Structures are given as C-alpha cells and as structure tokens.
Amino acid sequence: MEVNHFIFALISLSCLFSVSANVPPPVSNASSSASSELYDMIEVMSESPSPFAFDGTTLESIDDLLSILPSGVDPALQQICGNTDHPVECIIATMPFLDGNAPIEPPSVLKAGIKAMDNQTKDALAEVTRLSMDPTTPKTIVPILQTCIDVYNNILNSDQKSLEAISNHNLVQLSTELGANVENVLGCDNAFKQAKLESPMKDMDAMLANIISNTLTIGVDMVHF
C-alpha cells in the first residue's frame, strides 16, 4: 500500500467516525484544510471506540496501527516515533519534512518535527490573522486573537532557535527552546479560557501541542551530540 493511499484512507475513515461521534468540525480555511484533516484523522485514531476495523484489520491500540503502516515508512522512523507520546502524529507529521539524503536518526527526525511544527504554526497564524481581520468577529474577541498571534510568532521564533541549536550541537539551548514551546502553545487557549470563551483555534492547537510534545521527547531523550 502506498503512503499517500494509506493517509487518504485514514482521512476517509476519520470522516465516518466524526459523523458517528458527532464531533464538530474544526475552524479551517483553504490554507489550513490539510492541517484540519490531519487533526481529524489523529482524533479518530485516539478517541474512537476500541477496537475498530481498518482495511480488513481489527485495531485495538496505537501499536496495532503502527504494525500496519505501509512498507514505505522506514523502520527507524517507526522506532523513534514509537518512543514518543504521540507516535502516529509523529510519523505522519515528520514524513513530508525528512531529508531524503540524510539517515533517519533522532537529530534528522527532530529537524523534521520542528519543520512540521513550523508549518502547523504558520497555518494557525494565518487562520487567527484571518479571524482577527474578519469584520464579523466581535470586537471584544480581537485582543484575544492578538494574544494568539503573539503566541504563534513566539513558537516560530523558538523553532528557528531550535534549528540553530541543532546545527551548533547546543543541547542546553535546544532543551530550552523546545521546553518554551510547551508553554507557548497553551497561551492562546488560556487567553480564551480566561475570557470564558471557547477558542476557535483549539483543534489546531491540539495538533500543534502533540507535535511540540514529540519534538521535546526526541530532543531531550534521544538526541545526543
């Protein structure tokens, strides 16, 4: 089974489960549709009643899902991502950003994870900026959305510093920047919670938080310069 067919099939599966579970769709636009589909897919795999069937195979756990990943997924990537808290997200998020000329090792997977984080953050930034400029958005919400914009810009800044730390083999700086993003990603949702409102960015933030968690695990526990 090709990787693209596998991902497409999982996305289709997610739509079926989303309907049956009455899961509300995430806020999205053209620029963030891929990220929203990715989140929906992960949400189904994480929250669907267990066991469930996929492609003729009964899956009772994430480990079962990992066991049927297509042969195009390098075993080294499966092993590294299998040691994170969100292994499926890790594999799907990092695969498009892996350097085909570099061996699949913790540093290269970490770089791919940071690039995936950067990409997800830019999608979130585009969406929250669109909402802040939408004339139908209540004026009382705009300052909260600005907080979210600041949060995403902080994550992007930390991403660049993390990549620099990898290049410089600076584990202290790397751990600091990755750890900072764990706090940063909570900022947008916390701002809405303080206002007793539900964040329109909660689904994108949840996916981003999982990517950040994975990069922290890989960076702190697996990368040794």
Tab-separated table of C-alpha atoms in Angstrom:
chain	number	residue	atom	x	y	z
A	1	MET	CA	0.000	0.000	0.000
A	2	GLU	CA	1.439	3.393	-0.935
A	3	VAL	CA	1.842	6.013	1.796
A	4	ASN	CA	-0.472	8.511	0.101
A	5	HIS	CA	-3.202	5.880	-0.309
A	6	PHE	CA	-2.805	4.911	3.343
A	7	ILE	CA	-3.163	8.508	4.544
A	8	PHE	CA	-6.110	9.135	2.211
A	9	ALA	CA	-7.842	6.026	3.511
A	10	LEU	CA	-7.303	7.099	7.109
A	11	ILE	CA	-8.714	10.541	6.362
A	12	SER	CA	-11.769	8.915	4.791
A	13	LEU	CA	-12.102	6.697	7.868
A	14	SER	CA	-11.922	9.760	10.090
A	15	CYS	CA	-14.857	11.338	8.313
A	16	LEU	CA	-17.014	8.287	9.022
A	17	PHE	CA	-16.087	8.237	12.709
A	18	SER	CA	-16.527	12.004	13.024
A	19	VAL	CA	-20.098	11.728	11.778
A	20	SER	CA	-20.932	8.814	14.048
A	21	ALA	CA	-19.397	10.503	17.079
A	22	ASN	CA	-20.952	13.912	16.293
A	23	VAL	CA	-17.555	15.551	16.501
A	24	PRO	CA	-17.779	19.228	15.496
A	25	PRO	CA	-15.502	20.172	12.598
A	26	PRO	CA	-12.525	22.413	13.360
A	27	VAL	CA	-12.388	26.012	12.166
A	28	SER	CA	-10.496	25.986	8.898
A	29	ASN	CA	-9.893	27.780	5.621
A	30	ALA	CA	-8.150	26.899	2.387
A	31	SER	CA	-4.708	27.403	3.892
A	32	SER	CA	-5.343	25.131	6.860
A	33	SER	CA	-7.541	22.400	5.361
A	34	ALA	CA	-4.702	19.869	5.259
A	35	SER	CA	-3.886	20.520	8.911
A	36	SER	CA	-7.543	20.163	9.866
A	37	GLU	CA	-7.808	16.841	8.030
A	38	LEU	CA	-4.651	15.689	9.773
A	39	TYR	CA	-6.095	16.635	13.158
A	40	ASP	CA	-9.384	14.862	12.389
A	41	MET	CA	-7.504	11.720	11.433
A	42	ILE	CA	-5.442	11.689	14.625
A	43	GLU	CA	-8.521	12.461	16.735
A	44	VAL	CA	-10.321	9.428	15.322
A	45	MET	CA	-7.380	7.131	15.980
A	46	SER	CA	-7.046	8.448	19.526
A	47	GLU	CA	-10.703	8.623	20.560
A	48	SER	CA	-12.661	6.051	18.535
A	49	PRO	CA	-14.112	3.140	20.498
A	50	SER	CA	-11.634	0.302	20.599
A	51	PRO	CA	-11.366	-1.984	18.754
A	52	PHE	CA	-12.178	-0.667	15.273
A	53	ALA	CA	-11.503	-2.061	11.836
A	54	PHE	CA	-9.357	-0.557	9.141
A	55	ASP	CA	-8.692	-2.121	5.739
A	56	GLY	CA	-9.845	-5.511	6.982
A	57	THR	CA	-7.684	-5.430	10.110
A	58	THR	CA	-9.008	-5.040	13.644
A	59	LEU	CA	-7.073	-2.382	15.519
A	60	GLU	CA	-7.216	-2.335	19.297
A	61	SER	CA	-4.366	0.061	20.036
A	62	ILE	CA	-1.934	2.542	18.544
A	63	ASP	CA	0.624	-0.275	18.477
A	64	ASP	CA	-1.709	-2.228	16.219
A	65	LEU	CA	-1.976	0.781	13.950
A	66	LEU	CA	1.793	1.142	13.800
A	67	SER	CA	2.060	-2.514	12.856
A	68	ILE	CA	0.094	-1.986	9.620
A	69	LEU	CA	1.887	1.141	8.473
A	70	PRO	CA	2.936	0.869	4.821
A	71	SER	CA	6.337	-0.512	3.932
A	72	GLY	CA	7.326	2.961	2.735
A	73	VAL	CA	7.635	4.062	6.374
A	74	ASP	CA	11.217	3.454	7.411
A	75	PRO	CA	11.508	1.128	10.436
A	76	ALA	CA	13.951	3.585	12.005
A	77	LEU	CA	11.276	6.292	11.885
A	78	GLN	CA	8.733	3.924	13.383
A	79	GLN	CA	11.132	3.091	16.210
A	80	ILE	CA	11.932	6.720	17.003
A	81	CYS	CA	8.317	7.861	16.817
A	82	GLY	CA	7.219	4.782	18.752
A	83	ASN	CA	9.072	6.173	21.762
A	84	THR	CA	7.108	9.423	21.776
A	85	ASP	CA	3.770	10.079	23.461
A	86	HIS	CA	2.049	10.526	20.080
A	87	PRO	CA	3.666	8.042	17.681
A	88	VAL	CA	1.135	8.244	14.864
A	89	GLU	CA	1.211	12.029	14.795
A	90	CYS	CA	4.998	11.829	14.850
A	91	ILE	CA	5.184	9.607	11.771
A	92	ILE	CA	2.579	11.474	9.735
A	93	ALA	CA	3.864	14.933	10.666
A	94	THR	CA	7.569	14.272	10.086
A	95	MET	CA	7.470	12.169	6.914
A	96	PRO	CA	6.928	15.088	4.495
A	97	PHE	CA	9.844	17.006	6.025
A	98	LEU	CA	12.512	14.311	6.219
A	99	ASP	CA	15.675	14.879	4.214
A	100	GLY	CA	15.861	12.002	1.769
A	101	ASN	CA	19.659	12.243	1.705
A	102	ALA	CA	20.116	12.056	5.481
A	103	PRO	CA	19.958	8.908	7.626
A	104	ILE	CA	16.857	8.602	9.784
A	105	GLU	CA	18.233	9.279	13.231
A	106	PRO	CA	16.917	11.300	16.179
A	107	PRO	CA	18.532	14.592	15.017
A	108	SER	CA	17.099	14.318	11.490
A	109	VAL	CA	13.653	13.313	12.786
A	110	LEU	CA	13.798	16.185	15.272
A	111	LYS	CA	14.568	18.626	12.460
A	112	ALA	CA	11.623	17.260	10.502
A	113	GLY	CA	9.416	17.578	13.577
A	114	ILE	CA	10.432	21.201	14.080
A	115	LYS	CA	9.677	21.923	10.418
A	116	ALA	CA	6.292	20.237	10.821
A	117	MET	CA	5.697	22.368	13.918
A	118	ASP	CA	6.696	25.450	11.958
A	119	ASN	CA	4.279	24.539	9.168
A	120	GLN	CA	1.386	23.875	11.560
A	121	THR	CA	2.114	27.130	13.395
A	122	LYS	CA	2.074	29.132	10.163
A	123	ASP	CA	-1.304	27.601	9.296
A	124	ALA	CA	-2.617	28.558	12.738
A	125	LEU	CA	-1.163	32.051	12.403
A	126	ALA	CA	-2.835	32.525	9.013
A	127	GLU	CA	-6.170	31.374	10.428
A	128	VAL	CA	-6.083	33.525	13.543
A	129	THR	CA	-4.989	36.542	11.499
A	130	ARG	CA	-7.916	35.979	9.147
A	131	LEU	CA	-10.290	35.818	12.110
A	132	SER	CA	-8.868	38.995	13.635
A	133	MET	CA	-9.424	40.884	10.377
A	134	ASP	CA	-12.894	39.490	9.737
A	135	PRO	CA	-15.421	42.325	10.172
A	136	THR	CA	-17.925	39.860	11.637
A	137	THR	CA	-15.578	38.957	14.502
A	138	PRO	CA	-16.792	40.608	17.749
A	139	LYS	CA	-14.538	43.486	18.754
A	140	THR	CA	-14.150	42.017	22.236
A	141	ILE	CA	-12.513	38.921	20.702
A	142	VAL	CA	-9.896	40.759	18.650
A	143	PRO	CA	-7.483	41.416	21.582
A	144	ILE	CA	-7.600	37.703	22.468
A	145	LEU	CA	-6.842	36.782	18.870
A	146	GLN	CA	-3.887	39.173	19.023
A	147	THR	CA	-2.604	37.191	22.002
A	148	CYS	CA	-2.819	34.091	19.833
A	149	ILE	CA	-0.885	35.850	17.073
A	150	ASP	CA	1.852	36.673	19.596
A	151	VAL	CA	1.868	33.052	20.788
A	152	TYR	CA	2.349	31.666	17.289
A	153	ASN	CA	5.072	34.180	16.492
A	154	ASN	CA	6.878	33.130	19.672
A	155	ILE	CA	6.692	29.489	18.577
A	156	LEU	CA	8.082	30.358	15.145
A	157	ASN	CA	10.927	32.250	16.800
A	158	SER	CA	11.716	29.288	19.067
A	159	ASP	CA	11.627	26.957	16.067
A	160	GLN	CA	14.400	28.881	14.367
A	161	LYS	CA	16.453	28.966	17.559
A	162	SER	CA	15.947	25.210	17.957
A	163	LEU	CA	17.254	24.560	14.447
A	164	GLU	CA	20.257	26.767	15.206
A	165	ALA	CA	20.875	24.813	18.411
A	166	ILE	CA	20.879	21.560	16.447
A	167	SER	CA	23.381	22.985	13.967
A	168	ASN	CA	25.567	24.204	16.834
A	169	HIS	CA	25.167	20.960	18.843
A	170	ASN	CA	23.929	23.040	21.757
A	171	LEU	CA	21.774	20.725	23.874
A	172	VAL	CA	21.112	23.340	26.566
A	173	GLN	CA	19.682	25.849	24.098
A	174	LEU	CA	17.784	23.103	22.304
A	175	SER	CA	16.101	21.907	25.504
A	176	THR	CA	15.306	25.497	26.491
A	177	GLU	CA	13.622	26.363	23.198
A	178	LEU	CA	11.689	23.109	22.908
A	179	GLY	CA	10.553	23.452	26.516
A	180	ALA	CA	9.485	27.048	25.918
A	181	ASN	CA	7.166	25.904	23.153
A	182	VAL	CA	5.391	23.545	25.544
A	183	GLU	CA	4.378	26.660	27.485
A	184	ASN	CA	3.851	28.834	24.405
A	185	VAL	CA	1.280	26.552	22.806
A	186	LEU	CA	-1.003	26.877	25.839
A	187	GLY	CA	-1.169	30.665	25.577
A	188	CYS	CA	-3.924	31.024	23.009
A	189	ASP	CA	-6.335	28.587	24.614
A	190	ASN	CA	-5.621	30.012	28.079
A	191	ALA	CA	-6.483	33.506	26.855
A	192	PHE	CA	-9.879	32.304	25.675
A	193	LYS	CA	-10.450	30.334	28.870
A	194	GLN	CA	-9.779	33.437	30.948
A	195	ALA	CA	-12.480	35.181	28.939
A	196	LYS	CA	-14.760	32.157	29.491
A	197	LEU	CA	-14.913	31.512	25.758
A	198	GLU	CA	-14.154	28.507	23.596
A	199	SER	CA	-11.131	29.011	21.393
A	200	PRO	CA	-11.725	28.718	17.636
A	201	MET	CA	-8.104	27.548	17.454
A	202	LYS	CA	-8.441	24.643	19.890
A	203	ASP	CA	-8.238	21.872	17.277
A	204	MET	CA	-5.206	23.301	15.514
A	205	ASP	CA	-3.599	23.979	18.894
A	206	ALA	CA	-4.205	20.383	19.974
A	207	MET	CA	-2.419	19.046	16.904
A	208	LEU	CA	0.374	21.565	17.398
A	209	ALA	CA	0.708	20.600	21.060
A	210	ASN	CA	1.188	16.955	20.106
A	211	ILE	CA	3.914	17.836	17.606
A	212	ILE	CA	5.619	20.015	20.221
A	213	SER	CA	5.415	17.224	22.802
A	214	ASN	CA	7.023	14.807	20.362
A	215	THR	CA	9.858	17.176	19.474
A	216	LEU	CA	10.583	17.727	23.161
A	217	THR	CA	10.739	13.972	23.797
A	218	ILE	CA	13.037	13.376	20.838
A	219	GLY	CA	15.207	16.397	21.593
A	220	VAL	CA	15.657	15.710	25.291
A	221	ASP	CA	15.638	11.899	25.433
A	222	MET	CA	17.084	10.801	22.100
A	223	VAL	CA	19.409	13.470	20.702
A	224	HIS	CA	22.984	13.198	21.953
A	225	PHE	CA	25.625	15.350	20.284
